[in-house]
Coordinates of C-alpha atoms and ligand atoms in Angstrom, one line a residue:
M1 CA -34.5 60.0 52.0
N2 CA -34.4 62.5 54.3
K3 CA -32.3 65.6 53.0
G4 CA -33.0 67.9 55.2
K5 CA -31.2 67.7 58.6
V6 CA -31.7 69.0 62.6
D7 CA -28.9 71.4 63.9
A8 CA -29.4 71.8 67.4
L9 CA -28.9 74.6 69.3
L10 CA -28.5 73.9 73.2
G11 CA -27.9 75.8 76.2
I12 CA -24.6 73.6 77.6
V13 CA -24.2 75.3 81.3
F14 CA -27.0 76.0 83.7
G15 CA -29.5 77.8 81.0
D16 CA -29.8 81.7 80.8
E17 CA -26.5 81.4 77.9
G18 CA -28.0 83.5 75.0
K19 CA -30.2 80.5 73.4
G20 CA -33.1 83.2 72.9
K21 CA -30.3 85.8 70.9
V22 CA -28.6 82.9 68.9
V23 CA -31.5 81.4 67.3
D24 CA -32.7 84.8 66.4
Y25 CA -29.3 85.3 64.6
F26 CA -29.3 82.0 63.1
T27 CA -33.4 81.8 61.5
P28 CA -32.3 83.2 58.4
K29 CA -30.4 80.4 57.8
Y30 CA -33.4 77.7 57.9
D31 CA -37.1 76.3 57.1
V32 CA -38.0 75.6 61.1
V33 CA -37.6 76.3 64.0
A34 CA -38.3 74.2 67.1
R35 CA -37.8 73.9 70.6
F36 CA -38.5 70.6 71.5
A37 CA -38.3 70.6 75.7
G38 CA -39.2 72.6 78.1
G39 CA -42.2 75.9 78.6
P40 CA -42.2 78.5 79.8
N41 CA -39.7 79.1 82.4
A42 CA -37.5 79.3 80.2
G43 CA -37.4 83.3 79.1
H44 CA -35.2 83.7 75.9
T45 CA -34.0 87.4 75.5
I46 CA -33.7 88.7 71.6
I47 CA -32.3 93.0 71.1
F48 CA -32.4 94.0 67.8
E49 CA -33.2 97.2 66.3
G50 CA -33.9 99.0 69.7
K51 CA -36.7 96.1 70.2
K52 CA -36.3 93.9 73.5
F53 CA -38.2 90.4 73.7
V54 CA -38.7 87.7 76.5
L55 CA -40.1 84.5 75.3
R56 CA -40.7 81.6 77.6
S57 CA -42.6 79.0 75.1
I58 CA -42.4 80.6 71.5
P59 CA -39.6 79.6 69.4
S60 CA -36.6 82.6 69.0
G61 CA -37.3 82.0 65.1
I62 CA -40.6 83.9 65.6
F63 CA -39.7 87.3 64.4
D64 CA -38.8 86.2 60.3
E65 CA -42.2 85.8 58.5
G66 CA -41.1 83.6 56.3
K67 CA -40.1 80.5 58.8
L68 CA -42.4 77.7 60.3
N69 CA -42.0 77.6 63.9
I70 CA -42.9 74.5 66.5
I71 CA -44.0 74.0 69.6
G72 CA -43.0 70.4 69.7
N73 CA -43.7 66.9 71.7
G74 CA -41.4 67.3 74.4
C75 CA -43.2 70.6 75.5
V76 CA -45.3 71.7 77.9
I77 CA -47.3 74.4 77.3
A78 CA -49.6 76.8 79.8
P79 CA -51.8 78.3 77.5
D80 CA -52.9 81.6 80.0
L81 CA -48.9 82.5 79.6
F82 CA -48.5 81.1 75.5
M83 CA -51.8 83.6 75.6
A84 CA -49.9 86.7 77.1
E85 CA -46.5 86.0 74.8
A86 CA -48.5 85.5 71.6
K87 CA -50.3 88.9 72.5
E88 CA -48.1 90.6 73.0
L89 CA -46.2 89.4 69.9
E90 CA -49.0 90.1 68.4
S91 CA -49.4 93.9 69.4
A92 CA -45.7 94.4 68.2
G93 CA -46.9 93.5 64.7
Y94 CA -46.0 89.7 64.3
D95 CA -48.2 87.6 62.7
L96 CA -48.3 84.3 64.3
K97 CA -50.9 82.4 63.8
S98 CA -49.3 82.0 60.1
R99 CA -46.4 80.8 62.1
L100 CA -47.0 79.3 64.7
H101 CA -47.7 75.3 65.2
I102 CA -48.3 73.4 68.0
S103 CA -47.9 69.9 68.9
K104 CA -50.8 67.7 70.0
R105 CA -49.0 65.9 72.0
A106 CA -46.9 68.5 73.8
H107 CA -48.5 68.9 77.6
L108 CA -50.7 71.0 78.7
I109 CA -49.9 72.9 82.3
L110 CA -52.5 73.0 84.3
P111 CA -53.2 76.3 87.2
T112 CA -53.1 73.3 89.5
H113 CA -50.1 71.9 88.2
R114 CA -48.0 75.7 89.2
V115 CA -49.8 75.6 92.7
L116 CA -49.0 71.6 93.7
D117 CA -45.0 73.1 92.4
R118 CA -45.3 75.1 94.7
A119 CA -46.6 73.3 97.6
F120 CA -44.1 70.7 97.2
E121 CA -41.3 73.4 97.1
V122 CA -42.6 73.9 100.5
A123 CA -42.7 70.0 101.0
K124 CA -38.9 69.8 100.4
G125 CA -38.0 72.5 102.9
K126 CA -34.3 73.3 102.8
N127 CA -34.5 71.1 100.0
K128 CA -36.5 73.2 97.5
V129 CA -35.0 73.1 94.2
G130 CA -35.4 76.8 93.6
T131 CA -38.0 75.8 91.1
T132 CA -39.7 79.0 88.4
G133 CA -42.9 78.3 90.1
K134 CA -44.8 77.3 86.3
G135 CA -45.6 74.2 87.1
I136 CA -42.8 72.3 84.8
G137 CA -41.9 69.4 87.7
P138 CA -46.1 67.9 88.1
T139 CA -46.6 68.5 84.5
Y140 CA -43.8 66.2 83.4
S141 CA -44.8 64.1 86.4
E142 CA -47.7 63.3 85.3
K143 CA -47.1 62.4 81.4
A144 CA -44.1 60.0 82.9
S145 CA -47.9 58.6 85.0
R146 CA -49.8 58.3 82.0
T147 CA -52.7 60.5 83.7
G148 CA -51.8 64.0 81.9
L149 CA -53.9 66.2 79.2
R150 CA -52.3 67.1 75.9
V151 CA -52.7 70.4 73.5
G152 CA -54.6 67.6 71.0
D153 CA -56.9 67.4 74.3
I154 CA -58.9 70.7 73.3
L155 CA -60.5 69.6 70.0
E156 CA -62.2 67.2 72.5
N157 CA -65.2 66.3 75.3
F158 CA -61.9 69.4 76.7
E159 CA -64.1 70.8 79.8
Q160 CA -65.1 67.3 80.9
K161 CA -61.3 65.9 81.1
Y162 CA -59.9 69.5 82.7
R163 CA -62.4 68.7 85.8
A164 CA -61.3 65.1 86.4
L165 CA -57.8 66.2 86.5
K166 CA -58.2 69.0 88.5
A167 CA -60.5 67.1 91.2
K168 CA -57.7 65.1 91.7
H169 CA -55.0 68.2 92.1
E170 CA -57.5 69.4 94.5
Q171 CA -57.1 66.0 96.3
Q172 CA -53.5 65.7 95.8
L173 CA -53.3 69.3 97.9
I174 CA -55.6 68.2 100.5
D175 CA -53.2 65.3 100.9
L176 CA -50.0 67.7 100.7
H177 CA -52.1 70.1 103.6
Y178 CA -51.4 72.6 101.4
T179 CA -54.8 74.1 100.8
D180 CA -54.2 78.8 101.1
Y181 CA -54.4 78.7 97.4
N182 CA -57.0 80.8 95.4
I183 CA -56.5 80.2 91.1
D184 CA -60.5 81.5 90.3
E185 CA -58.9 84.3 87.9
E186 CA -56.2 82.1 86.9
E187 CA -58.2 79.5 85.8
K188 CA -60.8 82.0 84.1
L189 CA -57.6 83.5 82.1
W190 CA -56.2 79.7 81.7
L191 CA -60.2 78.6 80.0
E192 CA -59.5 81.6 77.9
G193 CA -55.8 80.6 76.6
I194 CA -57.5 76.9 76.4
K195 CA -60.2 78.9 73.3
Y196 CA -57.4 81.7 71.7
M197 CA -55.2 78.2 71.5
S198 CA -57.1 76.4 69.5
E199 CA -57.3 78.9 66.9
F200 CA -53.2 78.3 66.3
P201 CA -52.7 75.5 64.0
L202 CA -52.9 72.5 66.8
T203 CA -51.0 69.4 64.9
D204 CA -48.9 66.5 64.4
T205 CA -45.6 68.9 64.2
E206 CA -43.7 65.1 64.4
I207 CA -45.0 64.5 60.8
E208 CA -44.5 68.4 59.3
L209 CA -41.2 68.1 60.5
N210 CA -40.3 64.5 58.7
E211 CA -41.8 66.4 55.4
A212 CA -40.1 69.1 55.5
L213 CA -36.3 66.6 56.3
R214 CA -37.5 64.9 53.1
Q215 CA -38.3 68.0 50.8
G216 CA -34.8 69.1 52.1
K217 CA -35.6 72.2 54.1
N218 CA -33.6 73.2 57.3
V219 CA -34.3 73.3 60.9
L220 CA -33.4 74.6 64.0
A221 CA -33.7 73.2 67.5
E222 CA -34.3 75.5 69.8
G223 CA -33.1 74.2 73.6
A224 CA -34.2 75.7 76.6
Q225 CA -32.3 75.4 80.1
G226 CA -29.2 73.8 79.6
T227 CA -27.1 70.2 80.2
M228 CA -26.5 71.0 83.7
L229 CA -30.5 71.3 84.4
D230 CA -31.1 68.0 82.4
I231 CA -33.5 65.6 84.4
D232 CA -30.6 62.4 83.4
H233 CA -27.7 64.4 83.4
G234 CA -27.9 67.5 85.5
T235 CA -27.2 67.9 88.7
Y236 CA -29.8 65.4 90.6
P237 CA -32.4 66.2 91.9
F238 CA -31.6 70.3 91.4
V239 CA -32.6 69.7 87.4
S240 CA -35.6 71.0 85.4
S241 CA -37.6 68.1 84.8
S242 CA -36.8 67.4 81.3
N243 CA -34.2 65.9 78.8
T244 CA -32.3 69.4 77.3
V245 CA -29.6 67.9 76.2
C246 CA -28.8 66.7 72.0
G247 CA -31.2 62.7 73.1
G248 CA -34.0 65.5 73.5
V249 CA -34.0 67.1 70.4
C250 CA -35.3 63.4 68.9
T251 CA -37.4 62.4 71.2
G252 CA -38.9 66.0 71.6
L253 CA -39.6 66.7 68.1
G254 CA -39.8 62.8 67.3
V255 CA -37.3 63.5 64.5
A256 CA -34.3 60.4 64.1
P257 CA -31.2 60.4 65.1
N258 CA -29.2 60.3 61.7
T259 CA -31.1 63.5 61.0
I260 CA -29.2 65.6 63.5
G261 CA -26.2 67.6 62.0
E262 CA -24.2 70.6 63.7
V263 CA -24.6 70.9 67.4
Y264 CA -23.8 73.8 68.5
G265 CA -23.1 73.9 72.7
I266 CA -23.7 77.3 73.6
F267 CA -21.9 78.7 76.6
K268 CA -21.4 82.1 78.4
A269 CA -17.0 83.3 79.0
Y270 CA -18.4 83.0 82.9
S271 CA -21.0 81.0 84.8
T272 CA -23.9 81.6 86.2
R273 CA -27.0 79.2 87.7
V274 CA -30.5 80.1 88.9
G275 CA -32.0 78.9 91.7
S276 CA -30.8 75.8 94.2
G277 CA -27.8 72.8 94.2
P278 CA -23.9 72.1 93.7
F279 CA -22.5 75.3 92.1
P280 CA -18.7 74.6 92.7
V281 CA -17.7 77.9 90.8
E282 CA -20.2 80.2 92.6
L283 CA -18.0 83.5 93.9
F284 CA -19.5 84.7 97.3
D285 CA -17.2 88.0 96.6
E286 CA -17.4 91.3 94.8
T287 CA -15.4 89.9 91.8
G288 CA -18.9 87.5 91.8
D289 CA -21.2 90.5 92.8
K290 CA -19.3 92.8 90.0
I291 CA -19.9 89.4 87.3
R292 CA -23.7 90.3 88.7
E293 CA -24.2 93.4 88.1
I294 CA -22.3 93.7 84.8
G295 CA -24.1 91.3 83.2
H296 CA -27.2 92.1 84.7
E297 CA -27.5 88.5 85.4
Y298 CA -31.2 88.4 87.2
G299 CA -33.8 85.9 85.7
A300 CA -35.2 87.0 82.8
V301 CA -38.8 84.6 84.1
T302 CA -38.5 85.1 87.9
G303 CA -36.4 88.1 88.5
R304 CA -33.9 86.5 91.1
N305 CA -30.4 86.7 91.5
R306 CA -28.4 84.7 89.1
R307 CA -25.6 83.2 91.0
C308 CA -22.7 83.9 89.3
G309 CA -18.9 82.6 89.3
W310 CA -15.9 81.9 86.5
V311 CA -16.2 79.6 83.6
D312 CA -16.6 75.5 84.3
L313 CA -14.8 72.9 82.3
V314 CA -15.5 70.3 84.0
A315 CA -19.0 70.7 83.3
L316 CA -18.5 72.1 79.5
K317 CA -16.5 69.1 78.9
Y318 CA -18.8 67.1 80.5
A319 CA -21.5 68.8 78.6
I320 CA -19.3 68.0 74.9
M321 CA -19.5 64.7 75.7
V322 CA -23.1 63.7 76.4
N323 CA -24.3 66.0 73.4
G324 CA -21.6 65.6 70.7
V325 CA -20.9 69.7 70.5
T326 CA -19.4 70.4 66.6
Q327 CA -19.1 74.0 67.8
L328 CA -19.1 76.1 70.1
I329 CA -20.9 79.8 70.7
M330 CA -18.8 81.6 73.6
M331 CA -22.0 84.9 74.7
K332 CA -21.2 87.4 76.9
S333 CA -17.3 88.2 76.2
D334 CA -17.7 92.0 77.0
V335 CA -18.7 91.3 80.3
L336 CA -15.1 90.1 81.8
D337 CA -14.2 93.3 79.8
T338 CA -12.7 95.5 82.7
F339 CA -11.4 92.7 84.6
A340 CA -7.6 92.1 85.5
T341 CA -7.5 88.6 85.4
I342 CA -9.4 85.5 84.2
R343 CA -10.5 82.3 86.1
A344 CA -11.7 79.4 84.5
C345 CA -12.3 76.0 86.4
V346 CA -9.9 73.2 85.4
A347 CA -10.7 70.6 87.9
Y348 CA -12.2 69.9 90.9
E349 CA -11.7 69.3 94.5
K350 CA -12.6 67.4 97.1
D351 CA -11.1 65.6 100.5
G352 CA -7.8 65.4 98.9
V353 CA -9.1 63.9 95.9
T354 CA -9.5 66.3 92.3
T355 CA -10.9 64.9 88.9
E356 CA -11.5 66.8 85.9
T357 CA -14.3 64.1 85.7
M358 CA -17.7 65.4 86.3
P359 CA -18.6 63.8 90.0
Y360 CA -22.1 61.9 90.4
D361 CA -22.3 63.9 93.3
T362 CA -21.5 67.2 92.7
E363 CA -22.2 68.7 96.6
G364 CA -19.2 69.5 98.3
W365 CA -16.8 69.8 95.7
Q366 CA -14.1 73.1 95.2
A367 CA -12.9 74.6 92.0
V368 CA -9.2 74.0 91.1
Y369 CA -8.8 77.4 88.4
E370 CA -5.6 78.1 85.7
D371 CA -5.3 81.7 86.1
L372 CA -5.6 83.5 82.4
P373 CA -4.5 87.4 81.7
G374 CA -8.0 89.9 81.3
W375 CA -7.6 91.9 77.8
Q376 CA -9.0 95.2 80.0
T377 CA -10.6 96.1 76.6
D378 CA -13.9 97.2 75.6
L379 CA -15.3 94.1 73.3
T380 CA -18.8 95.5 72.6
K381 CA -18.1 97.9 69.7
M382 CA -15.8 95.7 67.5
T383 CA -17.4 93.1 64.4
S384 CA -14.2 91.1 63.3
E385 CA -12.3 89.0 64.8
A386 CA -9.0 91.0 63.2
E387 CA -10.0 93.9 66.1
F388 CA -9.3 91.5 69.2
P389 CA -7.0 92.3 71.8
Q390 CA -4.2 89.1 71.9
A391 CA -5.2 88.6 75.5
F392 CA -9.2 87.9 74.5
K393 CA -7.6 85.9 71.6
D394 CA -5.2 83.6 74.3
Y395 CA -9.0 83.4 76.4
V396 CA -10.1 81.6 73.6
K397 CA -7.3 79.7 71.7
Y398 CA -6.7 78.1 75.6
L399 CA -10.7 77.3 75.6
E400 CA -10.6 75.3 72.4
D401 CA -7.6 73.2 73.5
R402 CA -9.3 72.6 76.7
L403 CA -12.6 71.8 75.2
E404 CA -11.0 70.1 71.5
T405 CA -14.0 71.5 70.0
P406 CA -13.4 75.2 67.9
I407 CA -15.7 78.4 69.1
T408 CA -16.5 79.6 66.2
I409 CA -18.9 82.8 66.8
L410 CA -18.3 84.8 69.9
S411 CA -21.0 87.6 71.0
V412 CA -19.9 90.6 71.7
G413 CA -23.6 92.2 73.9
P414 CA -26.8 91.8 74.0
D415 CA -28.0 93.0 70.5
R416 CA -28.3 90.8 67.5
A417 CA -25.4 93.1 65.7
Q418 CA -23.5 92.4 68.4
T419 CA -22.3 88.5 67.0
I420 CA -18.8 87.8 65.3
V421 CA -18.8 84.6 63.0
R422 CA -15.2 83.5 62.7
Ligands
GDP1 P1 -31.3 82.2 77.3 O1 -32.6 81.4 78.0 O2 -30.1 80.8 76.9 O3 -31.6 82.8 76.0 O4 -30.4 83.7 77.9 P2 -31.6 85.1 78.6 O5 -32.4 85.5 77.9 O6 -32.1 83.9 79.5 O7 -30.3 85.3 79.3 C1 -29.0 86.0 78.4 C2 -29.3 87.3 78.3 O8 -28.0 88.0 78.6 C3 -30.3 88.7 77.9 O9 -30.4 89.1 78.9 C4 -29.6 88.2 76.8 O10 -30.1 89.8 75.9 C5 -27.7 88.9 77.4 N1 -26.7 88.9 76.2 C6 -26.7 87.6 75.4 N2 -25.7 87.9 74.5 C7 -24.9 89.0 75.3 C8 -23.8 89.7 75.5 O11 -23.1 89.1 74.4 N3 -23.1 90.1 75.7 C9 -24.2 90.5 77.3 N4 -23.7 92.2 77.8 N5 -25.4 90.5 77.5 C10 -26.0 89.4 76.4
IMO2 P1 -33.2 79.4 80.0 O1 -34.1 78.1 78.4 C1 -31.9 78.9 83.5 C2 -34.0 76.0 86.5 C3 -35.1 76.7 88.0 C4 -34.5 75.5 88.9 C5 -34.8 74.0 88.8 C6 -35.5 73.4 87.9 O2 -34.6 80.4 80.0 O3 -31.8 79.1 79.8 P2 -38.5 74.3 87.1 O4 -38.9 75.6 87.2 O5 -38.0 74.1 85.6 O6 -38.5 73.1 87.7 O7 -36.9 74.5 88.0 O8 -34.2 74.8 86.8 N1 -34.3 77.1 85.4 C7 -33.9 77.3 84.7 N2 -32.4 78.2 85.0 N3 -32.5 78.5 82.5 C8 -33.7 78.4 82.2 O9 -34.2 78.9 81.3 C9 -34.0 77.6 83.1 N4 -35.4 76.9 83.1 C10 -35.2 76.2 84.6 O10 -34.3 78.1 88.5 O11 -33.2 75.6 89.5
MG3 MG1 -33.3 82.5 80.3

């Protein structure tokens, strides 16, 4: 019988909600922090004591010395990028090898998966997904095709298995007429990364996690991406290639559904999206530019402009439903500090049809808004709810009523300290 619980912290819109910040903030309450999906397409920013880190594959619980961090079986991992990320943390004084375990069942992203990612995007032309180019789609496709290489493969006859898969990819690239690439340098680093990774505990993380739960330890599952990028529930085909929703916690870590405790759904006080695909709340005017400027909405992984718009209650309601969100966390409220009016999308409209429910085909819908007064007050130095201006309290209450879910944490700035628990 398990005594511990797995709480999940999930991005519930299009990613970049501030998951890294809150996982780092929550870590002292947990024994284990585990990533269950995605790979270096993620960019999780953590800021504390004047330091800033952007994590891609390593869980955001890594800064707390006594905690075990796990890269779970549902993740995909690029050894070269992992090595660069880990070395940066090591040179900042964090001893990773004692606190980071990697699942033997996680899949490896090969350099040629990244080339295939680019080749598939080129082949899609104007329908391209706008991927991060990290080889995510090709690696998860390989996993589903049952031809992938896993972390556990490092331990035996690896070079031979690698060469065989690389040769298959090279043939695929010839078939796609995509031959203008050179991975020589990348491959050297990648193979170095394989060696470096093999110095970490490569383990059966599902067994470790279940043993920890049996002993009454608590686990925080750190989501990557967001619900609208989920392979099943997002705006397909403009999505990532893994299950980012709560169900992905079970498959991506090997923990049973009845071990799940709280499900934290994290969102911003407005919306952003990187890459292509439908985004009914997108603003093409100076308001969108202003949100981008104030919120520094440029991708942590690729540096691309994030598309910006008002908060989308249709998407949020859908995400709360499919994830079973028990508590909401609202980030970046401070970004809206100077706006006289705040808008919330309450429905989508197309060809005279209005819906408050997420439609199957999200293309071509227009947002229907309700307007609320802005608070026009600097929230960034506030340390308790009592200091909040009434208009901000009203905005929070409005969202809670509409979403029928409590907002229990409000973030008013990027620093760990700018976090208000209600
Ligand atoms: P993640 O992928 O969900 O971890 O989010 P990202 O790190 O990609 O993007 C969130 C960005 O917002 C980062 O630059 C954070 O430092 C920043 N951030 C997080 N919370 C807040 C907040 O409450 N206010 C402001 N202004 N920035 C925040
Ligand atoms: P975090 O964890 C925002 C987007 C890409 C693209 C689509 C598919 O930092 O929130 P992929 O490379 O996964 O095949 O790209 O998904 N995307 C993200 N957008 N935040 C992320 O992660 C993302 N990871 C992927 O921009 O539109
Ligand atoms: Mg991010």
